[in-house]
Structure formats: structure tokens, C-alpha cells
XYZ file of C-alpha atoms in Angstrom:
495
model
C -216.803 52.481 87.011
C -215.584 52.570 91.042
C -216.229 49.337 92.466
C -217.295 49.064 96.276
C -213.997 49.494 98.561
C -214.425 46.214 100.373
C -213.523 44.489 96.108
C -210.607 46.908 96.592
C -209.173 45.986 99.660
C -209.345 42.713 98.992
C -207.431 43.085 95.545
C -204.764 45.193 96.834
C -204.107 42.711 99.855
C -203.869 39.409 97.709
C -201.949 41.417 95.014
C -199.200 43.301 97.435
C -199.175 40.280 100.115
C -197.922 38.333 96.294
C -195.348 40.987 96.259
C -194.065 40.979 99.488
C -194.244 37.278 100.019
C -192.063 37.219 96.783
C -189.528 39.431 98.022
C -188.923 37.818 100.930
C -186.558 34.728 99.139
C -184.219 37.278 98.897
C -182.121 36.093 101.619
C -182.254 32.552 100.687
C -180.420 33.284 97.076
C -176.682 32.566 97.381
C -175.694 31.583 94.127
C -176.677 31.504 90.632
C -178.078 27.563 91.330
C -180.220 29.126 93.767
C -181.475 32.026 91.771
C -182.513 30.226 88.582
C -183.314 26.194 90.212
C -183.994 27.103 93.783
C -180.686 24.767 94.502
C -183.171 21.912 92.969
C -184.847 21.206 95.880
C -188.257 22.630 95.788
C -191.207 20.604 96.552
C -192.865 19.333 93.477
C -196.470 20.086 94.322
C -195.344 23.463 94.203
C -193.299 23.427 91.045
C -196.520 21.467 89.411
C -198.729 24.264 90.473
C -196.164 26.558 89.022
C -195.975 24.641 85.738
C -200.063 25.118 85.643
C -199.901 28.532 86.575
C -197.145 29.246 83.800
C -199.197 27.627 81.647
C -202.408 29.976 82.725
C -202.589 33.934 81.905
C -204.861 36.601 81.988
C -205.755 36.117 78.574
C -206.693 32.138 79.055
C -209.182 33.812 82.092
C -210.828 36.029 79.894
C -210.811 35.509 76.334
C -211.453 30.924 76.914
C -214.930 31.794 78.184
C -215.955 34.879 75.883
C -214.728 32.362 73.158
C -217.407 29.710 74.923
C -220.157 32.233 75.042
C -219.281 33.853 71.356
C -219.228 30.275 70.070
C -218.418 26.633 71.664
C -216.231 24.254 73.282
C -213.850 24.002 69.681
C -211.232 25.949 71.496
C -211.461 23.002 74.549
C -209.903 20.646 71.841
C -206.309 22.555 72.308
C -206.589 20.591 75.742
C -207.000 17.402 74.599
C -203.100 17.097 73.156
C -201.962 18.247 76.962
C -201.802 14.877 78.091
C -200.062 13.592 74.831
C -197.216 16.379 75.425
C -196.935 15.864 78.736
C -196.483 11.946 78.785
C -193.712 12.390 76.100
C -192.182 15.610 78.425
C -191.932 13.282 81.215
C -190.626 10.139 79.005
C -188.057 12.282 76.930
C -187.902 16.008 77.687
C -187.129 15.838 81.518
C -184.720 12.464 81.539
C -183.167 14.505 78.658
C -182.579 18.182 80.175
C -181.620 16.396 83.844
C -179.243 14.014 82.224
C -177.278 17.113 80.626
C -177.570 19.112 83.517
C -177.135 22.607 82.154
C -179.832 24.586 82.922
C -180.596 26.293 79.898
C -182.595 24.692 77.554
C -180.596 25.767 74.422
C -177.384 24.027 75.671
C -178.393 20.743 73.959
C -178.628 22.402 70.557
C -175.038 23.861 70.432
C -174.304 19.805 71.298
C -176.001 19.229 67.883
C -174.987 22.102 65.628
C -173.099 24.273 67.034
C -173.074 27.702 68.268
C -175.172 28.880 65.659
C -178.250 26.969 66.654
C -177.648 27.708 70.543
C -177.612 31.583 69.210
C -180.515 31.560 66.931
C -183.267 29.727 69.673
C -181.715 31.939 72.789
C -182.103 35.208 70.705
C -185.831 34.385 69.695
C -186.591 33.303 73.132
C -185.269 36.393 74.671
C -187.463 38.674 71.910
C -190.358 36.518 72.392
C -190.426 36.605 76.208
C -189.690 40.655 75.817
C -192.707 40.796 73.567
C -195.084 38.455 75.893
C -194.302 40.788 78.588
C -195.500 43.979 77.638
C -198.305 42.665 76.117
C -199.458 41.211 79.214
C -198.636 44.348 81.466
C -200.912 46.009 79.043
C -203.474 43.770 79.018
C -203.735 43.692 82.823
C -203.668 47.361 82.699
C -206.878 46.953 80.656
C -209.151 45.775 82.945
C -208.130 47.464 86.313
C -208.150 50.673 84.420
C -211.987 49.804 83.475
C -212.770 48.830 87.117
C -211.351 51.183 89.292
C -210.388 54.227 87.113
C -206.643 54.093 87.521
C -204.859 55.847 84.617
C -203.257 52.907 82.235
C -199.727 53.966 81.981
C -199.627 54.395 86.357
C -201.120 50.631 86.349
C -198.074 49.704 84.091
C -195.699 51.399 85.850
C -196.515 50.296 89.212
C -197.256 46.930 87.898
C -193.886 46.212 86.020
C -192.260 47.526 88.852
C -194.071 45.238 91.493
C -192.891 42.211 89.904
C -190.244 42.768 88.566
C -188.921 43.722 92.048
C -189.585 40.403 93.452
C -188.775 38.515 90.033
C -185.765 39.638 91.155
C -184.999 39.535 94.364
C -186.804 36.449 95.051
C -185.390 34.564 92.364
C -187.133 31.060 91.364
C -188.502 30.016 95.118
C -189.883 33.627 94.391
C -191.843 32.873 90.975
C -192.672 29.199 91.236
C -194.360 29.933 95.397
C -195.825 32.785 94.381
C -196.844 30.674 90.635
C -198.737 28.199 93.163
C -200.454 30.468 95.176
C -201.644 32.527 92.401
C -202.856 29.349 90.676
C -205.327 28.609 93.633
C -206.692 31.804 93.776
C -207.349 31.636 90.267
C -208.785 28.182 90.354
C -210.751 29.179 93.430
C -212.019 32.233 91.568
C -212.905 30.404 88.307
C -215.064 27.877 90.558
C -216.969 30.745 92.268
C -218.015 31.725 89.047
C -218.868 28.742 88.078
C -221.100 28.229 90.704
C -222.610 31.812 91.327
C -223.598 31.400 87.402
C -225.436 27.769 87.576
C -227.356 28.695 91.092
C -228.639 32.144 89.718
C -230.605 30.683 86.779
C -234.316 31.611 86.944
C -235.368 27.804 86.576
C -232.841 26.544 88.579
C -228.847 24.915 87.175
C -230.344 22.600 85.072
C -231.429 25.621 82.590
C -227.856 26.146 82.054
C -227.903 22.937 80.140
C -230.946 22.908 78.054
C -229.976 26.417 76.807
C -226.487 25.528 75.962
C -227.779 22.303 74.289
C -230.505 24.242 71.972
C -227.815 26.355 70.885
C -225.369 23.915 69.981
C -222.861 25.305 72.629
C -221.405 22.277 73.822
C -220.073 21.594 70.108
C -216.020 20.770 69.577
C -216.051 22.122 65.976
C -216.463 20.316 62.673
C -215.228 16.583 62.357
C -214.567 17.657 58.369
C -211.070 17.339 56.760
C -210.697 21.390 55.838
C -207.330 22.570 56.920
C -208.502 26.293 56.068
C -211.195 25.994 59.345
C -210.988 25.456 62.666
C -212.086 22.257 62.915
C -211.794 19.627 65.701
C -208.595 18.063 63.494
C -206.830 21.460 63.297
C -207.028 22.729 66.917
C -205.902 18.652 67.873
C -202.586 19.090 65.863
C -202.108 22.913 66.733
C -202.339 21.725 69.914
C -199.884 18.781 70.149
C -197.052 21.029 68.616
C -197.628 24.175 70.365
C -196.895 21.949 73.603
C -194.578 19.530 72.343
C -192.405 23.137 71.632
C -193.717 24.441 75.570
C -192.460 21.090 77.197
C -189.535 20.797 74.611
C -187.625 23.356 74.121
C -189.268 26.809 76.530
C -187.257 27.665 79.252
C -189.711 28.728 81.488
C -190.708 24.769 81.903
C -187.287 23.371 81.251
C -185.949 25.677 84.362
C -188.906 23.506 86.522
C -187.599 20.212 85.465
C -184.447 21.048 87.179
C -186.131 23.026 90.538
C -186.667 19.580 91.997
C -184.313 16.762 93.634
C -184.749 13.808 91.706
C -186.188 12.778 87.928
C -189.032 10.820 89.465
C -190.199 14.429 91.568
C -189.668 16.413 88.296
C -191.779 13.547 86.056
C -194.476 13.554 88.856
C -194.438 18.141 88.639
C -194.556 18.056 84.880
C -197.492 15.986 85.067
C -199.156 17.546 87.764
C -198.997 21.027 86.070
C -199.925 19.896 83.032
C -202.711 17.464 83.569
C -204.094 20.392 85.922
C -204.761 22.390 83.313
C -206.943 20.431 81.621
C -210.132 20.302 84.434
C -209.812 24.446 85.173
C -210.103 24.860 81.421
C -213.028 22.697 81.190
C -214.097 25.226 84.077
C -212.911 28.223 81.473
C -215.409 26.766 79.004
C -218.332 26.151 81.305
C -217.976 29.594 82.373
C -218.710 31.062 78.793
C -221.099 29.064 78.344
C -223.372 29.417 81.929
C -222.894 33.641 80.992
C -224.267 32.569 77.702
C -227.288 30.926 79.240
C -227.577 33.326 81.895
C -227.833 36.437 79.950
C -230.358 34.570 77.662
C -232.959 33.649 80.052
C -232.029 37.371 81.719
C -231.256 39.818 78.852
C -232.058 42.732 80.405
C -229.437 42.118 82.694
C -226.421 42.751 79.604
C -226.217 46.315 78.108
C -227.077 46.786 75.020
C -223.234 46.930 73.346
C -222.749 43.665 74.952
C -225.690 42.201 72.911
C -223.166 42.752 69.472
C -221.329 40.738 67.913
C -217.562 40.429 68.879
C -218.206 41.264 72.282
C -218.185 37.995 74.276
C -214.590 39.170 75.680
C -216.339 41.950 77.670
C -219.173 39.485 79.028
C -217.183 38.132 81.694
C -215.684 41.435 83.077
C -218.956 42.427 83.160
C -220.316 39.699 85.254
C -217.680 39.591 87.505
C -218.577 43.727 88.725
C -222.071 43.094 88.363
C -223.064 39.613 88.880
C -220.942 38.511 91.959
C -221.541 39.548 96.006
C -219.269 42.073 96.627
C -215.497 40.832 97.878
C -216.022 37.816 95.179
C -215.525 40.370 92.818
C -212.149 41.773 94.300
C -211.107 37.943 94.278
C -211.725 37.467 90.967
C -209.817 40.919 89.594
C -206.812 39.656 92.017
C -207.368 36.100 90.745
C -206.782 37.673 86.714
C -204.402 40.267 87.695
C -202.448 37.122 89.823
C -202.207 35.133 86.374
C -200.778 37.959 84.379
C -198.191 38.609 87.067
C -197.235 34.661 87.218
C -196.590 34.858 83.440
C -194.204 37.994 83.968
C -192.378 36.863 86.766
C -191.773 33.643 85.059
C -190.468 35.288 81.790
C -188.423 37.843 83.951
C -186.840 34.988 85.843
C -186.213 32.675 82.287
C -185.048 35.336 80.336
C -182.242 36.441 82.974
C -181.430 33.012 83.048
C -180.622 32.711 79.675
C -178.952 36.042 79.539
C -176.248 34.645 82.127
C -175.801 30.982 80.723
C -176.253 31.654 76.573
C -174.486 34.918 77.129
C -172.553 36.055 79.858
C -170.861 32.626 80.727
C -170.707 31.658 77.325
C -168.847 34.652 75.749
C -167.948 37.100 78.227
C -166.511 35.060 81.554
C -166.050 31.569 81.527
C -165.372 31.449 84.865
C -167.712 33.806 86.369
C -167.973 33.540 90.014
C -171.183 33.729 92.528
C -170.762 37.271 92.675
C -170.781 38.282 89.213
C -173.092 35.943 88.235
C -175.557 37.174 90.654
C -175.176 40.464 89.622
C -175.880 39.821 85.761
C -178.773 37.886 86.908
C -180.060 40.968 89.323
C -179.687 43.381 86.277
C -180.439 41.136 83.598
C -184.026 40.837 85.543
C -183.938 45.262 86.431
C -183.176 45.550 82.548
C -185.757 43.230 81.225
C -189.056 44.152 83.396
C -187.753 48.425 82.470
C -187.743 46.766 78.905
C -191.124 45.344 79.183
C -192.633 48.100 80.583
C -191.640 50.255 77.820
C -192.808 47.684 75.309
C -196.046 47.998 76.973
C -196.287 51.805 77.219
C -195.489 51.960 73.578
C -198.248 49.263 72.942
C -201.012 52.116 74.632
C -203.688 52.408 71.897
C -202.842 49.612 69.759
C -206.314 48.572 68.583
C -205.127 44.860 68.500
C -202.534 43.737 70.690
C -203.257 40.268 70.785
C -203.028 40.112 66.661
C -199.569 41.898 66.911
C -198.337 39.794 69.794
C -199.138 36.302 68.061
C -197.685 37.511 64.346
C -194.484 38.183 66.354
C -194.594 35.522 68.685
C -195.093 33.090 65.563
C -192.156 34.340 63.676
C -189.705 34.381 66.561
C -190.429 30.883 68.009
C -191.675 29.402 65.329
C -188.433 27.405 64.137
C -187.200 26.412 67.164
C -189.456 23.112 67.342
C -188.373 22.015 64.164
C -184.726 22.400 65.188
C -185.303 20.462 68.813
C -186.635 17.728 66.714
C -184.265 17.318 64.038
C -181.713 17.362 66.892
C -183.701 14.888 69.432
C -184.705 12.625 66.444
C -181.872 11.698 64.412
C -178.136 11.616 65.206
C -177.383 11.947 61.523
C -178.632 15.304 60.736
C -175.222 17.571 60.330
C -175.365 21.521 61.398
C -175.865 21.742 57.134
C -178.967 20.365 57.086
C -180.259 22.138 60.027
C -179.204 25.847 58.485
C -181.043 24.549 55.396
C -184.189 23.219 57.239
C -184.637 26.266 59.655
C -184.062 29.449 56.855
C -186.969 27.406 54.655
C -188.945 27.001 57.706
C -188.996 30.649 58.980
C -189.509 31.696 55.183
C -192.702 29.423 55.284
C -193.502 30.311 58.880
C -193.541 34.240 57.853
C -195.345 33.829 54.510
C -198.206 32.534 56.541
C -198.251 34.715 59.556
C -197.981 37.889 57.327
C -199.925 37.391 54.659
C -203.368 37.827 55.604
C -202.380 41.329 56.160
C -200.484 42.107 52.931
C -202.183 39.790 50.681
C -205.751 40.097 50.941
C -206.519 43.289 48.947
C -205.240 44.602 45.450
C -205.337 41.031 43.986
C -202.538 39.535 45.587
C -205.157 37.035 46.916
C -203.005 33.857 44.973
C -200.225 34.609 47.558
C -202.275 34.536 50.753
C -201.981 31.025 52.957
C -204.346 28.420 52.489
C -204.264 27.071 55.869
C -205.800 27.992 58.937
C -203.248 30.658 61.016
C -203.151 27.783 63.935
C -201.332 25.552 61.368
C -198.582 28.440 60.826
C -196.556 25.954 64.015
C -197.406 23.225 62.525
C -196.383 23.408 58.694
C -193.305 25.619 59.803
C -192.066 23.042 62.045
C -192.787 20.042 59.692
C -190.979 21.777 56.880
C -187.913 22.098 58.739
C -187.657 18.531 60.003
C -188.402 17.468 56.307
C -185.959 20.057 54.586
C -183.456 18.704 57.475
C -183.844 15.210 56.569
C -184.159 15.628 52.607
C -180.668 17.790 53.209
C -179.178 14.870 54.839
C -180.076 12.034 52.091
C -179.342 15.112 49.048
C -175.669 16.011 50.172
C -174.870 11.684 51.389
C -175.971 10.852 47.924
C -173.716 13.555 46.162
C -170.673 12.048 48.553
């Protein structure tokens, strides 16, 4: 499908003018400080919009309202532990990270346990953020290869190269300005939607409403105890962990806490971002569910593959080249292709962070100057985005990226909540009980990630996890802490 040039123009000039506008912070990075904090002095509306933007990716544009219009609002409950997370972030997490002062976020675990556990969370954030980023260079390719007929490998190419160019020579003013200005168009482009959708009902907005209603779309899933379902209860406490570990113990926020002058300007940013997030994905939601009753009082509008199951992914794509005045369309491609490139930049920028803190000054030069460390942190980002790309050309015709990305994703990160806890909770538990709690954990964590593919067929059905696969977090992370603790009272007992 060629879309009209005006949608074209108007994608390539808010997509480049990001690059370019990125690129130019080159000459304000000095030093290291500079490159990975922005010399903490960045204004905090900016590093809250970066925070939401972080937060934000392609996928939450696209797959939060074909999950609306395939079913209802039981995904929205994931929102409602954002404000729990954040409040504790800003009580604990930031006075925490700005009181140490390193800026890595795994410096507080080698305080607890050693080198081991400062190892063990670095290496699975670096393999997790290499993993997030080619799937998202792929999944951007996706879409733009659909709407304008570029071939999907050139889209990854030039893509990974775009921002990984100013990831790196723009530093962190780079990724948290151009964070905030891809977060407005992406808010402004999720409220045009919103609106074109309502005012183009037959019978006028309120139809929206009394088709959603008859349909039971406004539903937040089952109030029911079942911890094999996604019910309200499950998504709630899937929720509140996967952000306690996002404000806890992920770089990409901890950097932001230091990016600002003062704890009250990094409290005030981590709210911001993260109570932000909330409204736009109540917007997410509305969206499936207005295309929902759009496409019901106007089914002749939808082709006929779009009427199957499993297809509420590809209703919104759809819309946006065929239901919105031309130019609004090329806002809302740039407004998805800006979120993908936000989450990128942000893992190009963490991961080369970590790289020279965990790695370089750790082990290799202890007393690296400016100059070195700038260089390790300008090929530490070249290295990573040529790494990503080639995840993401090796990804081409994987029938279900998202599936492979979250099994992996689970298994890497999955312990590394259970470890911040046992170290931010008790004083008592000894790098023993950690080891311990963290080897049963992953075993647990992988058992239940993996076994709906191995142990489904042939019988093996006894071995497959009860529990929903959002609870993987959850009971990984609560077996650790446990272990940890049970560990602790064991080995005092036997002394």
C-alpha cells in the first residue's frame, strides 16, 4: 500500500528533524557525567516526559487498543499498580540511588553481596536490553514496510543506524529531549484518534458507548480468585512487581533519577512520568474500543480478514491509513515509529552506561580518565545499536517475536527483583542466602516461562505451570526473597 506523499513528508520530517535535533548535544558532552546524567541538571518536566516516554513503545501503541477491541479494559488493570510503584520509587528508590551516588543501578548490590550479584543483574540487563532492541527495530520495520513498501531489512538498517547515531553522539540530553518530544507527538496522535473515532459514528459519539456497553467492553476481567486466568487480581499483582523491578532496579529509570539537580526535582520527574502514563493508556484503551464500535455500526468499512479472530492488532493500522484525513495519518506512523525509537535510544544510552561503570571502570581501569571513558561509552553505544540490528535482521520471519522476546526477557530479568529486595529489605541476609534464593528463583522462573512450549503435548502435561504466564515475575521473585530469608534463619540456627 503507498500512502499519499503529503503522510510521507510529514513522517520523514518529524522522524529525521528527531535525528538531527538528537545529534546536535554532541558538543555539549564533555565527560562521562555529561554523557550518561546530562551533568544532573536537566529540567525535570523533561526527564518526566522521558520517564513516560521510556515507559511507552510501539508495541503499547498498537497491541493496548487491538487488545481493547479483541476483548476489554482487563489489560487497563496493569495501570492501576503505577501509582503504587511510583509513590514507593519516589519514597525509597530515588532517596536511595541519589544518596549512593553511583550511577549505575547495580552498584548497590555489590554493597550487599558482592561482586557476584553486581555481575549477575549487569549481565542480564545488558542481554535483555540487546534483546528489547532488535525486537523493536523489527517491529517498527513491520509497519512502515506495510505502509509505504520499503524493503524490511533497508528500514532496519537505516533505522538502527539513525538512532543509534544520535544515541550516541547526543548522549542523555540527546535521549531524554528527544524522549519528551516524541512523547507529545505520541500523546497528540493517540488523542486525534481518539477523537476522529467518537465524531465519525453514524449516530453521533454517544454510539461509541452504548455499543461498547452491550458488548461488555468496558469490563476489567473477572473479580474470581483463579491464578491460572487473567483476572482483575492477577494483572493487579503482575503489575505492582513488573514496576516495582522498572522503578527499582532498571537502569534506564535509575539513570533519570540522577539527570536532575536535587531529590525533590527527581521525586517530582518520577512522578510525573509515571502518573502520565496512566491517562494516555486510558486513551490506548478507548481507542480499541471506539474502532470496535466503529467498525460495528460500519462493517463494510473493515476487510474481510480483519473480521477474524486474532486480528484486532491489524485494526488500528488499518484505521490510521484509511480512517484519518491525510497528514493525520503521517503523524500517527511518526508518532509509533517516535516510540520505538525512544525505547532504543534509551537502551543504547543505559546499556553503554553500564558497560563503562560495571565493566570498564570496574575491571579494566580504575582510573579511567574523560577521554577514555568517553570513548568506551562512544563504542560501547556503535557496538550495541550494530548488535541490535543484527539481532533484528536475524529475527526477519520469526512468526512470533513478541512470544520469543518475553520468554527471554522473563528469564534474564526475572531474578533481579528478588535480589533488590532481599538486599533493600533486610540487612541480615548474607551473599549465602542470596546465591541460594536467586539459583531457586531462576529454576522456578524458567520452569514456568518454558513450559508451555515443552510440556503441553506427549503427556508431559503434570509438568506444565499452573499459573497464569503474568505470574512467572511474580512467583520467581517471591521465591527468592523467601528462599533468601528461610537461608538466613536455616544456616543461624545450625550456628
Amino acid at each position: 500500500m503507498q500512502l499519499p506523499t503529503l503522510d510521507l513528508v510529514v513522517f520523514l520530517l518529524i522522524t529525521f528533524g528527531n535525528v538531527l535535533f538528537g545529534a546536535s548535544f554532541f558538543f555539549k558532552n564533555k565527560t562521562a557525567g555529561q554523557f550518561t546524567s546530562g551533568g544532573g541538571n536537566l529540567p525535570a518536566w523533561v526527564v518526566g516526559m522521558s520517564i513516560f516516554a521510556t515507559f511507552v513503545s510501539s508495541i503499547s501503541f498498537l497491541a493496548l487498543p487491538g487488545n481493547a477491541y479483541s476483548t476489554n479494559w482487563n489489560a487497563l488493570v496493569f495501570s492501576f499498580s503505577i501509582p503504587f510503584a511510583s509513590i514507593l520509587a519516589v519514597k525509597f528508590f530515588v532517596p536511595l540511588y541519589r544518596g549512593i551516588g553511583s550511577i549505575s543501578a547495580y552498584n548497590y548490590l555489590e554493597t550487599r553481596f558482592g561482586t557476584w550479584a553486581r555481575v549477575y543483574a549487569s549481565l542480564c540487563y545488558l542481554l535483555t536490553q540487546l534483546m528489547r532492541t532488535g525486537a523493536i527495530l523489527l517491529l517498527l520495520a513491520l509497519p512502515i514496510n506495510a505502509l509505504f513498501g520499503f524493503n524490511i531489512r533497508t528500514i532496519i538498517i537505516v533505522t538502527g543506524i539513525a538512532v543509534t547515531l544520535y544515541s550516541m553522539l547526543g548522549g542523555i540530553r540527546a535521549v531524554v529531549w528527544t524522549d519528551a518530544i516524541q512523547g507529545i507527538v505520541l500523546i497528540a496522535g493517540a488523542i486525534v484518534s481518539a477523537l476522529v473515532l467518537t465524531f465519525s459514528m453514524p449516530e453521533g459519539p454517544g454510539q461509541v458507548f452504548e455499543i461498547a456497553a452491550a458488548n461488555n467492553k468496558f469490563s476489567l476481567g473477572s473479580f474470581g480468585a483463579s491464578l491460572s486466568e487473567s483476572t482483575f487480581w492477577v494483572i493487579l499483582i503482575y503489575g505492582l512487581f513488573i514496576n516495582l523491578q522498572n522503578y527499582g532496579i532498571d537502569q534506564n529509570f535509575v539513570q533519570r533519577y540522577m539527570a536532575t539537580s536535587s531529590d525533590k526535582k527527581a521525586k517530582s520527574s518520577a512522578l510525573f512520568g509515571s502518573l502520565l502514563y496512566v491517562p494516555v493508556s486510558v486513551i490506548f484503551f478507548y481507542i480499541g474500543t471506539a474502532l470496535y464500535a466503529y467498525y460495528t455500526a460500519m462493517p463494510e468499512l473493515l476487510p474481510a480478514e480483519l473480521h477474524e479472530p486474532g486480528a484486532g492488532d491489524k485494526v488500528f493500522p488499518h484505521f490510521i491509513v484509511n480512517g484519518l484525513p491525510t497528514g493525520i495519518t503521517g503523524l500517527l506512523i511518526a508518532a509509533i515509529f517516535a516510540a520505538g525509537m525512544s525505547t532504543i535510544s534509551t537502551s543504547l544510552n543505559s546499556t553503554a552506561t553500564i558497560v563503562l561503570t560495571d565493566y570498564y571502570q570496574r575491571y579494566f581501569n580504575k582510573n579511567a580518565n574523560e577521554r577514555s571513558s568517553m570513548a568506551v561509552l562512544y563504542i560501547s553505544s556503535l557496538v550495541i545499536g550494530f548488535l541490535g540490528i543484527l539481532i533484528a535482521l536475524t529475527l526477519v520471519g520469526v512468526e512470533s517475536v513478541l512470544d520469543a522476546w518475553w520468554s527471554l526477557a522473563s528469564i534474564f530479568s526475572g531474578g533481579m527483583l528478588g535480589l533488590f529486595l532481599l538486599a533493600f529489605l533486610s540487612r541480615k541476609v548474607r551473599r549465602m542466602d542470596a546465591v541460594i534464593g536467586v539459583i531457586a528463583g531462576v529454576l522456578v522462573i524458567v520452569w514456568m516461562s518454558l513450559s508451555p512450549l515443552y510440556f503441553t503435548e506427549g503427556g508431559l502435561l503434570a509438568f506444565r505451570s499452573p499459573f497464569h504466564s503474568n505470574l512467572t515475575i511474580v512467583i520467581g521473585t517471591l521465591v527468592i526473597f523467601l528462599l533468601g530469608f528461610i537461608s538466613l534463619k536455616f544456616f543461624y540456627k545450625k550456628r
